[in-house]
mmCIF file of C-alpha atoms in Angstrom:
data_model
loop_
_atom_site.group_PDB
_atom_site.id
_atom_site.type_symbol
_atom_site.label_atom_id
_atom_site.label_comp_id
_atom_site.label_asym_id
_atom_site.label_seq_id
_atom_site.Cartn_x
_atom_site.Cartn_y
_atom_site.Cartn_z
ATOM 1 C CA MET J 1 -26.396 -15.174 41.387
ATOM 2 C CA ARG J 2 -23.277 -14.364 43.379
ATOM 3 C CA ASN J 3 -21.234 -16.849 41.339
ATOM 4 C CA LEU J 4 -22.670 -15.473 38.099
ATOM 5 C CA ARG J 5 -21.778 -11.926 39.138
ATOM 6 C CA ALA J 6 -18.230 -13.015 39.965
ATOM 7 C CA ILE J 7 -17.876 -14.703 36.576
ATOM 8 C CA LEU J 8 -19.121 -11.565 34.802
ATOM 9 C CA ILE J 9 -16.678 -9.335 36.699
ATOM 10 C CA ILE J 10 -13.739 -11.625 35.904
ATOM 11 C CA SER J 11 -14.795 -11.801 32.251
ATOM 12 C CA LEU J 12 -14.925 -7.996 32.022
ATOM 13 C CA MET J 13 -11.490 -7.728 33.623
ATOM 14 C CA ILE J 14 -10.030 -10.160 31.084
ATOM 15 C CA LEU J 15 -11.744 -8.334 28.206
ATOM 16 C CA ASN J 16 -10.421 -4.961 29.383
ATOM 17 C CA TYR J 17 -6.925 -6.408 29.711
ATOM 18 C CA TYR J 18 -6.847 -7.551 26.099
ATOM 19 C CA VAL J 19 -8.324 -4.267 24.895
ATOM 20 C CA PHE J 20 -5.539 -2.378 26.667
ATOM 21 C CA VAL J 21 -2.870 -4.770 25.408
ATOM 22 C CA GLU J 22 -4.069 -4.309 21.830
ATOM 23 C CA SER J 23 -4.051 -0.524 22.140
ATOM 24 C CA GLY J 24 -0.686 -0.441 23.866
ATOM 25 C CA ASP J 25 -2.029 1.402 26.932
ATOM 26 C CA LEU J 26 -0.209 -0.924 29.326
ATOM 27 C CA SER J 27 3.170 -0.200 27.774
ATOM 28 C CA THR J 28 6.040 0.529 30.119
ATOM 29 C CA ALA J 29 8.421 1.765 27.412
ATOM 30 C CA PRO J 30 9.052 5.528 27.621
ATOM 31 C CA ALA J 31 10.825 5.592 24.254
ATOM 32 C CA LEU J 32 11.370 3.665 21.029
ATOM 33 C CA TYR J 33 14.758 3.689 19.285
ATOM 34 C CA LEU J 34 15.018 2.196 15.800
ATOM 35 C CA PHE J 35 18.171 0.774 14.195
ATOM 36 C CA GLY J 36 18.351 -0.825 10.776
ATOM 37 C CA ASP J 37 17.995 -0.473 7.035
ATOM 38 C CA SER J 38 15.317 0.642 4.582
ATOM 39 C CA LEU J 39 12.651 -1.448 6.309
ATOM 40 C CA LEU J 40 12.785 1.044 9.200
ATOM 41 C CA ASP J 41 14.332 4.174 7.658
ATOM 42 C CA GLY J 42 12.119 7.164 8.414
ATOM 43 C CA GLY J 43 14.008 9.656 6.258
ATOM 44 C CA ASN J 44 17.683 9.633 7.294
ATOM 45 C CA ASN J 45 18.863 8.937 3.752
ATOM 46 C CA ASN J 46 17.248 12.190 2.608
ATOM 47 C CA TYR J 47 20.171 13.955 4.297
ATOM 48 C CA LEU J 48 22.974 11.754 2.965
ATOM 49 C CA PRO J 49 24.760 11.808 -0.423
ATOM 50 C CA THR J 50 23.260 8.581 -1.760
ATOM 51 C CA VAL J 51 21.054 7.472 -4.624
ATOM 52 C CA ALA J 52 19.235 5.214 -2.133
ATOM 53 C CA ARG J 53 16.564 7.840 -1.524
ATOM 54 C CA VAL J 54 12.811 7.604 -1.924
ATOM 55 C CA ASN J 55 11.663 11.115 -1.014
ATOM 56 C CA TYR J 56 9.411 11.293 -4.077
ATOM 57 C CA PRO J 57 6.023 9.896 -5.143
ATOM 58 C CA PRO J 58 4.762 7.251 -5.378
ATOM 59 C CA TYR J 59 6.582 6.565 -2.081
ATOM 60 C CA GLY J 60 4.511 7.943 0.762
ATOM 61 C CA THR J 61 1.373 8.033 -1.386
ATOM 62 C CA HIS J 62 -0.672 6.770 1.547
ATOM 63 C CA PHE J 63 1.303 8.379 4.394
ATOM 64 C CA PRO J 64 -0.168 11.537 5.979
ATOM 65 C CA GLN J 65 3.051 13.543 5.503
ATOM 66 C CA GLY J 66 3.643 12.246 1.984
ATOM 67 C CA SER J 67 7.074 11.253 0.675
ATOM 68 C CA THR J 68 9.135 11.411 3.862
ATOM 69 C CA GLY J 69 11.837 8.981 2.763
ATOM 70 C CA ARG J 70 10.080 5.829 3.955
ATOM 71 C CA PHE J 71 10.669 2.960 1.534
ATOM 72 C CA THR J 72 6.979 2.095 1.266
ATOM 73 C CA ASN J 73 3.622 3.632 0.422
ATOM 74 C CA GLY J 74 2.641 4.383 4.017
ATOM 75 C CA LYS J 75 3.771 3.368 7.480
ATOM 76 C CA THR J 76 6.781 1.213 8.232
ATOM 77 C CA VAL J 77 6.688 -1.605 10.771
ATOM 78 C CA GLY J 78 8.502 0.788 13.131
ATOM 79 C CA ASP J 79 5.650 3.288 12.829
ATOM 80 C CA PHE J 80 3.137 0.614 13.742
ATOM 81 C CA ILE J 81 5.223 -0.493 16.729
ATOM 82 C CA ALA J 82 5.323 3.131 17.945
ATOM 83 C CA GLU J 83 1.536 3.354 17.676
ATOM 84 C CA SER J 84 1.188 0.151 19.691
ATOM 85 C CA LEU J 85 3.329 1.673 22.432
ATOM 86 C CA GLY J 86 1.323 4.882 22.436
ATOM 87 C CA LEU J 87 4.383 6.802 21.246
ATOM 88 C CA PRO J 88 4.883 9.225 18.335
ATOM 89 C CA TYR J 89 6.811 7.999 15.309
ATOM 90 C CA PRO J 90 10.516 8.271 16.190
ATOM 91 C CA PRO J 91 11.861 11.132 14.034
ATOM 92 C CA ALA J 92 14.822 10.549 11.731
ATOM 93 C CA TYR J 93 17.980 11.445 13.616
ATOM 94 C CA LEU J 94 19.418 13.416 10.684
ATOM 95 C CA GLY J 95 16.199 15.222 9.842
ATOM 96 C CA PRO J 96 14.633 18.360 11.299
ATOM 97 C CA ARG J 97 13.557 17.518 14.841
ATOM 98 C CA GLU J 98 13.468 18.651 18.431
ATOM 99 C CA ARG J 99 16.736 18.059 20.285
ATOM 100 C CA GLY J 100 16.483 16.039 23.457
ATOM 101 C CA VAL J 101 13.236 14.354 22.498
ATOM 102 C CA LEU J 102 12.446 11.697 25.110
ATOM 103 C CA THR J 103 10.161 9.442 23.094
ATOM 104 C CA GLY J 104 12.859 7.972 20.852
ATOM 105 C CA LEU J 105 14.704 8.430 17.569
ATOM 106 C CA ASN J 106 15.148 6.616 14.273
ATOM 107 C CA TYR J 107 18.744 5.924 13.189
ATOM 108 C CA ALA J 108 17.913 3.464 10.368
ATOM 109 C CA SER J 109 19.459 4.014 6.957
ATOM 110 C CA GLY J 110 18.383 2.488 3.649
ATOM 111 C CA ALA J 111 20.881 0.353 1.671
ATOM 112 C CA CYS J 112 23.176 -0.006 4.687
ATOM 113 C CA GLY J 113 23.794 -2.959 6.936
ATOM 114 C CA VAL J 114 26.309 -4.337 9.390
ATOM 115 C CA PHE J 115 29.418 -4.521 7.228
ATOM 116 C CA GLU J 116 31.238 -1.318 6.348
ATOM 117 C CA ASN J 117 31.083 -1.821 2.578
ATOM 118 C CA THR J 118 27.408 -2.810 2.363
ATOM 119 C CA GLY J 119 25.437 -0.242 0.398
ATOM 120 C CA LYS J 120 28.379 2.041 -0.228
ATOM 121 C CA ARG J 121 28.214 1.503 -3.996
ATOM 122 C CA LEU J 122 25.074 3.658 -3.868
ATOM 123 C CA GLY J 123 26.632 6.419 -1.771
ATOM 124 C CA LEU J 124 26.936 7.228 1.904
ATOM 125 C CA CYS J 125 24.702 5.497 4.444
ATOM 126 C CA LEU J 126 24.742 4.760 8.165
ATOM 127 C CA THR J 127 26.097 1.337 9.091
ATOM 128 C CA LEU J 128 24.893 -0.337 12.266
ATOM 129 C CA ASP J 129 28.092 0.784 13.965
ATOM 130 C CA ASP J 130 27.416 4.371 12.829
ATOM 131 C CA GLN J 131 23.900 4.141 14.256
ATOM 132 C CA VAL J 132 25.086 2.828 17.609
ATOM 133 C CA SER J 133 27.628 5.668 17.736
ATOM 134 C CA LEU J 134 24.817 8.172 17.098
ATOM 135 C CA PHE J 135 22.798 6.585 19.915
ATOM 136 C CA ASN J 136 25.796 7.141 22.193
ATOM 137 C CA LYS J 137 26.011 10.739 20.964
ATOM 138 C CA THR J 138 22.303 11.194 21.682
ATOM 139 C CA ILE J 139 22.797 10.041 25.260
ATOM 140 C CA GLU J 140 25.833 12.252 25.865
ATOM 141 C CA GLU J 141 24.674 15.428 24.123
ATOM 142 C CA GLU J 142 20.878 15.352 24.375
ATOM 143 C CA LEU J 143 19.582 13.021 27.075
ATOM 144 C CA LYS J 144 21.897 13.571 30.015
ATOM 145 C CA GLY J 145 20.695 17.151 30.455
ATOM 146 C CA LYS J 146 17.067 15.984 30.635
ATOM 147 C CA PHE J 147 17.441 13.963 33.837
ATOM 148 C CA LYS J 148 18.245 15.129 37.362
ATOM 149 C CA THR J 149 20.223 12.052 38.356
ATOM 150 C CA GLU J 150 22.198 9.295 36.664
ATOM 151 C CA LYS J 151 19.733 6.759 38.052
ATOM 152 C CA GLU J 152 16.800 8.474 36.326
ATOM 153 C CA LEU J 153 18.673 8.329 33.025
ATOM 154 C CA SER J 154 19.663 4.728 33.686
ATOM 155 C CA ASP J 155 16.043 3.742 34.404
ATOM 156 C CA TYR J 156 14.870 5.541 31.272
ATOM 157 C CA LEU J 157 17.393 3.718 29.061
ATOM 158 C CA ALA J 158 16.706 0.373 30.721
ATOM 159 C CA ASN J 159 12.966 0.672 30.082
ATOM 160 C CA SER J 160 13.196 2.072 26.541
ATOM 161 C CA LEU J 161 12.657 -0.350 23.670
ATOM 162 C CA LEU J 162 15.355 -0.718 21.031
ATOM 163 C CA VAL J 163 14.227 -2.373 17.794
ATOM 164 C CA MET J 164 16.697 -3.569 15.178
ATOM 165 C CA TYR J 165 15.953 -4.734 11.646
ATOM 166 C CA THR J 166 19.176 -5.095 9.696
ATOM 167 C CA GLY J 167 21.435 -7.609 7.959
ATOM 168 C CA ASN J 168 19.173 -7.916 4.916
ATOM 169 C CA ASN J 169 21.446 -5.817 2.720
ATOM 170 C CA ASP J 170 24.540 -7.669 3.900
ATOM 171 C CA PHE J 171 22.972 -10.902 2.694
ATOM 172 C CA LEU J 172 21.844 -9.365 -0.599
ATOM 173 C CA HIS J 173 25.365 -7.997 -1.147
ATOM 174 C CA TYR J 174 26.809 -11.446 -0.420
ATOM 175 C CA VAL J 175 24.326 -13.153 -2.755
ATOM 176 C CA ARG J 176 25.073 -10.683 -5.537
ATOM 177 C CA ALA J 177 28.791 -11.423 -5.283
ATOM 178 C CA ASN J 178 28.737 -15.177 -4.630
ATOM 179 C CA TYR J 179 25.507 -16.869 -5.695
ATOM 180 C CA SER J 180 24.621 -18.330 -9.073
ATOM 181 C CA LYS J 181 21.755 -20.538 -10.174
ATOM 182 C CA SER J 182 24.116 -23.181 -11.508
ATOM 183 C CA ALA J 183 26.400 -23.411 -8.463
ATOM 184 C CA GLY J 184 23.766 -22.959 -5.752
ATOM 185 C CA ILE J 185 24.665 -22.115 -2.157
ATOM 186 C CA PRO J 186 28.264 -20.849 -1.813
ATOM 187 C CA LYS J 187 30.419 -23.210 0.249
ATOM 188 C CA ASP J 188 31.518 -20.450 2.602
ATOM 189 C CA HIS J 189 28.005 -19.202 3.468
ATOM 190 C CA GLN J 190 28.253 -20.482 7.055
ATOM 191 C CA GLN J 191 31.543 -18.655 7.494
ATOM 192 C CA PHE J 192 29.886 -15.494 6.153
ATOM 193 C CA SER J 193 27.046 -15.903 8.669
ATOM 194 C CA ASP J 194 29.483 -16.448 11.529
ATOM 195 C CA VAL J 195 31.381 -13.247 10.705
ATOM 196 C CA LEU J 196 28.113 -11.314 10.448
ATOM 197 C CA LEU J 197 27.016 -12.710 13.817
ATOM 198 C CA HIS J 198 30.300 -11.606 15.379
ATOM 199 C CA HIS J 199 29.606 -8.032 14.239
ATOM 200 C CA PHE J 200 26.085 -8.221 15.645
ATOM 201 C CA TYR J 201 27.465 -9.482 18.946
ATOM 202 C CA ASN J 202 29.861 -6.533 19.256
ATOM 203 C CA GLU J 203 27.090 -3.999 18.584
ATOM 204 C CA PHE J 204 24.759 -5.624 21.124
ATOM 205 C CA GLN J 205 27.521 -5.456 23.718
ATOM 206 C CA LYS J 206 27.998 -1.753 22.962
ATOM 207 C CA LEU J 207 24.286 -1.025 23.334
ATOM 208 C CA TYR J 208 24.201 -2.870 26.642
ATOM 209 C CA SER J 209 27.207 -0.906 27.901
ATOM 210 C CA LEU J 210 25.351 2.312 27.015
ATOM 211 C CA GLY J 211 22.438 1.300 29.236
ATOM 212 C CA ALA J 212 20.022 -0.442 26.865
ATOM 213 C CA ARG J 213 18.321 -3.497 28.348
ATOM 214 C CA LYS J 214 15.256 -4.242 26.189
ATOM 215 C CA MET J 215 16.229 -5.113 22.623
ATOM 216 C CA ALA J 216 14.063 -6.717 19.947
ATOM 217 C CA ILE J 217 15.765 -7.974 16.800
ATOM 218 C CA PHE J 218 13.941 -9.045 13.650
ATOM 219 C CA GLU J 219 15.048 -12.201 11.915
ATOM 220 C CA ILE J 220 16.305 -11.845 8.356
ATOM 221 C CA GLY J 221 13.257 -12.442 6.176
ATOM 222 C CA PRO J 222 12.916 -14.926 3.293
ATOM 223 C CA LEU J 223 15.111 -12.987 0.885
ATOM 224 C CA GLY J 224 14.711 -15.726 -1.702
ATOM 225 C CA CYS J 225 11.077 -14.654 -2.082
ATOM 226 C CA ILE J 226 11.472 -10.942 -2.850
ATOM 227 C CA PRO J 227 10.821 -9.922 -6.471
ATOM 228 C CA THR J 228 14.330 -8.653 -7.251
ATOM 229 C CA VAL J 229 15.944 -11.907 -6.077
ATOM 230 C CA ILE J 230 13.464 -14.115 -7.937
ATOM 231 C CA LYS J 231 13.948 -12.043 -11.079
ATOM 232 C CA ARG J 232 17.745 -12.324 -10.901
ATOM 233 C CA TYR J 233 18.229 -15.863 -9.629
ATOM 234 C CA GLY J 234 14.884 -17.642 -9.655
ATOM 235 C CA THR J 235 12.833 -19.848 -11.921
ATOM 236 C CA SER J 236 9.153 -20.293 -12.596
ATOM 237 C CA GLU J 237 8.908 -22.264 -9.346
ATOM 238 C CA GLY J 238 8.846 -19.124 -7.208
ATOM 239 C CA CYS J 239 11.091 -18.478 -4.198
ATOM 240 C CA VAL J 240 14.796 -19.233 -4.463
ATOM 241 C CA GLU J 241 14.933 -21.712 -1.606
ATOM 242 C CA ASP J 242 18.740 -22.037 -1.695
ATOM 243 C CA ILE J 243 18.990 -18.410 -0.595
ATOM 244 C CA ASN J 244 16.275 -18.937 2.016
ATOM 245 C CA ARG J 245 18.255 -21.843 3.472
ATOM 246 C CA MET J 246 21.255 -19.549 3.991
ATOM 247 C CA VAL J 247 19.008 -17.124 5.826
ATOM 248 C CA THR J 248 17.442 -19.779 8.068
ATOM 249 C CA TYR J 249 20.900 -20.995 9.098
ATOM 250 C CA PHE J 250 21.832 -17.468 10.131
ATOM 251 C CA ASN J 251 18.549 -16.939 11.995
ATOM 252 C CA GLY J 252 19.084 -20.136 13.964
ATOM 253 C CA GLU J 253 22.561 -19.056 15.044
ATOM 254 C CA LEU J 254 21.285 -15.566 15.871
ATOM 255 C CA GLU J 255 18.648 -17.028 18.181
ATOM 256 C CA ILE J 256 21.301 -18.980 20.083
ATOM 257 C CA MET J 257 23.503 -15.904 20.413
ATOM 258 C CA LEU J 258 20.667 -13.716 21.716
ATOM 259 C CA SER J 259 19.714 -16.350 24.263
ATOM 260 C CA ASN J 260 23.317 -16.461 25.491
ATOM 261 C CA LEU J 261 23.458 -12.668 25.760
ATOM 262 C CA THR J 262 20.245 -12.582 27.777
ATOM 263 C CA SER J 263 21.548 -15.207 30.185
ATOM 264 C CA THR J 264 24.977 -13.601 30.652
ATOM 265 C CA LEU J 265 24.239 -9.853 30.653
ATOM 266 C CA GLN J 266 22.439 -8.922 33.851
ATOM 267 C CA ASP J 267 18.835 -7.656 33.571
ATOM 268 C CA SER J 268 18.950 -7.793 29.779
ATOM 269 C CA SER J 269 16.345 -9.113 27.345
ATOM 270 C CA PHE J 270 17.440 -9.798 23.766
ATOM 271 C CA VAL J 271 14.333 -11.046 21.979
ATOM 272 C CA LEU J 272 14.334 -12.437 18.456
ATOM 273 C CA ASN J 273 11.198 -11.678 16.470
ATOM 274 C CA PRO J 274 10.440 -14.718 14.255
ATOM 275 C CA ALA J 275 9.780 -12.648 11.149
ATOM 276 C CA TYR J 276 10.961 -15.274 8.673
ATOM 277 C CA SER J 277 8.144 -17.770 9.179
ATOM 278 C CA SER J 278 5.356 -15.183 9.275
ATOM 279 C CA VAL J 279 6.577 -13.373 6.148
ATOM 280 C CA TYR J 280 7.132 -16.634 4.288
ATOM 281 C CA ASP J 281 3.623 -17.795 5.130
ATOM 282 C CA ALA J 282 2.102 -14.479 4.012
ATOM 283 C CA ILE J 283 3.938 -14.709 0.689
ATOM 284 C CA LYS J 284 2.984 -18.333 0.126
ATOM 285 C CA ASN J 285 -0.604 -17.988 1.390
ATOM 286 C CA PRO J 286 -1.604 -14.364 0.750
ATOM 287 C CA THR J 287 -5.382 -14.885 0.869
ATOM 288 C CA LYS J 288 -5.020 -16.140 4.449
ATOM 289 C CA TYR J 289 -3.952 -12.572 5.330
ATOM 290 C CA GLY J 290 -6.399 -10.663 3.153
ATOM 291 C CA LEU J 291 -3.902 -10.187 0.306
ATOM 292 C CA THR J 292 -4.284 -11.108 -3.352
ATOM 293 C CA ASP J 293 -0.768 -10.527 -4.716
ATOM 294 C CA SER J 294 2.463 -11.545 -3.002
ATOM 295 C CA THR J 295 4.824 -11.711 -5.957
ATOM 296 C CA LYS J 296 4.664 -8.491 -7.994
ATOM 297 C CA PRO J 297 5.480 -4.903 -6.980
ATOM 298 C CA CYS J 298 2.562 -2.513 -6.643
ATOM 299 C CA CYS J 299 4.474 0.337 -8.287
ATOM 300 C CA ILE J 300 6.188 0.409 -11.670
ATOM 301 C CA THR J 301 9.860 -0.222 -10.983
ATOM 302 C CA TRP J 302 13.176 0.363 -12.639
ATOM 303 C CA GLY J 303 15.049 -2.623 -14.039
ATOM 304 C CA ASN J 304 12.110 -4.873 -14.854
ATOM 305 C CA MET J 305 11.052 -5.653 -11.277
ATOM 306 C CA THR J 306 14.554 -5.478 -9.804
ATOM 307 C CA SER J 307 14.700 -2.011 -8.242
ATOM 308 C CA THR J 308 12.776 0.903 -6.730
ATOM 309 C CA CYS J 309 9.688 2.716 -8.040
ATOM 310 C CA VAL J 310 9.934 4.953 -11.081
ATOM 311 C CA PRO J 311 9.239 8.508 -9.823
ATOM 312 C CA LEU J 312 5.767 10.029 -10.203
ATOM 313 C CA LEU J 313 4.130 7.057 -11.942
ATOM 314 C CA PRO J 314 0.876 5.976 -10.279
ATOM 315 C CA PRO J 315 0.931 2.718 -8.294
ATOM 316 C CA CYS J 316 -1.583 -0.109 -8.480
ATOM 317 C CA HIS J 317 -5.093 0.774 -7.335
ATOM 318 C CA ASP J 318 -5.422 -2.212 -4.962
ATOM 319 C CA TYR J 319 -2.284 -1.388 -2.975
ATOM 320 C CA GLN J 320 -3.860 -2.663 0.269
ATOM 321 C CA LYS J 321 -3.986 -6.149 -1.296
ATOM 322 C CA HIS J 322 -0.296 -6.295 -2.298
ATOM 323 C CA PHE J 323 2.562 -7.609 -0.190
ATOM 324 C CA PHE J 324 5.330 -5.814 -2.118
ATOM 325 C CA TRP J 325 5.396 -2.096 -2.811
ATOM 326 C CA ASP J 326 8.493 -2.137 -5.009
ATOM 327 C CA SER J 327 10.945 -4.927 -5.886
ATOM 328 C CA LEU J 328 12.460 -5.015 -2.409
ATOM 329 C CA HIS J 329 10.134 -3.493 0.163
ATOM 330 C CA PRO J 330 6.718 -4.379 1.614
ATOM 331 C CA THR J 331 3.564 -2.302 1.439
ATOM 332 C CA GLU J 332 1.997 -0.657 4.458
ATOM 333 C CA ALA J 333 -0.462 -3.572 4.532
ATOM 334 C CA ALA J 334 2.392 -6.072 4.858
ATOM 335 C CA ASN J 335 4.076 -3.887 7.480
ATOM 336 C CA PHE J 336 0.863 -3.873 9.486
ATOM 337 C CA LEU J 337 0.762 -7.676 9.427
ATOM 338 C CA ALA J 338 4.403 -7.784 10.560
ATOM 339 C CA SER J 339 3.689 -5.384 13.422
ATOM 340 C CA LYS J 340 0.760 -7.495 14.650
ATOM 341 C CA HIS J 341 3.021 -10.538 14.734
ATOM 342 C CA PHE J 342 5.694 -8.475 16.486
ATOM 343 C CA LYS J 343 3.284 -7.461 19.253
ATOM 344 C CA LYS J 344 2.052 -11.004 19.714
ATOM 345 C CA SER J 345 5.497 -12.609 19.831
ATOM 346 C CA THR J 346 7.631 -9.892 21.408
ATOM 347 C CA PHE J 347 5.786 -7.480 23.707
ATOM 348 C CA SER J 348 5.168 -9.957 26.508
ATOM 349 C CA SER J 349 8.730 -11.285 26.324
ATOM 350 C CA LEU J 350 10.024 -7.767 26.947
ATOM 351 C CA HIS J 351 7.433 -7.050 29.677
ATOM 352 C CA LEU J 352 5.922 -4.216 27.660
ATOM 353 C CA VAL J 353 2.373 -5.215 28.575
#
């Protein structure tokens, strides 16, 4: 009986642990800061002179606050990560918000990327360098006055989670300018990736110098599988695997770079979230994830499945079964799947549980 009782107690302890991990109650992150493009944008582009805005229905159809500027029908993957950490959704830096908020901010900007010229044909947006500069401004003008000592601020920054999801638009811009179905992969694609990696490296160094220590970076997803790319460059065979091969090369080099940064920058953790494989599998095997459509947008889009949703037109009725919301962006259902994979692959690596 004594042994049985011991086994039951241990079993209950293990069960409670996993319950808490799933709910995020064991999180040690006081704040969540988001950097990236439209996959994380929580409304910053609403306050910029750009046509890359989605502050109108059907965007936000299934989000409690409606059309906030999120490039999906509901929550972004960043929203789901915040929920897992027990934190509120990080408000858009440029939007109406409380100054000096200690639970994090969202600097992400749709259409933008790492390179200065990415997305600028659509108007003004915040590059990754712009976003890192705003993070620095946040520290100097809003956070320093909230802490009694420099050590308290340092501990806060070191324990906060920074999530980055960018580079997608840089690749799409490169593909638009250099890829053709007849020629295939451009010969200089590795050089392009190396230059992009160099820019990433500089921004990571800046964030570390500002006090950040826990950084999670999403891989570039299988861009050859998104509707707009297939429509422009694909065939009846589905994903444009040439473009996916360029992305996988970059992701491999990014993983090496992040590992080197973690080993050389004291007390740092740069964790790569393996988004490519999970997204690719969900697109290729949608029923495995409770989806029925992984190729067509849920909303009616401009440009024959190559752009964003046409304003005010109703979306598909089975939106929770679609992977893509418009021709570029995932649905809330797909974002939820991505966030579950993020928690499983990333939280423990960053000691968040």
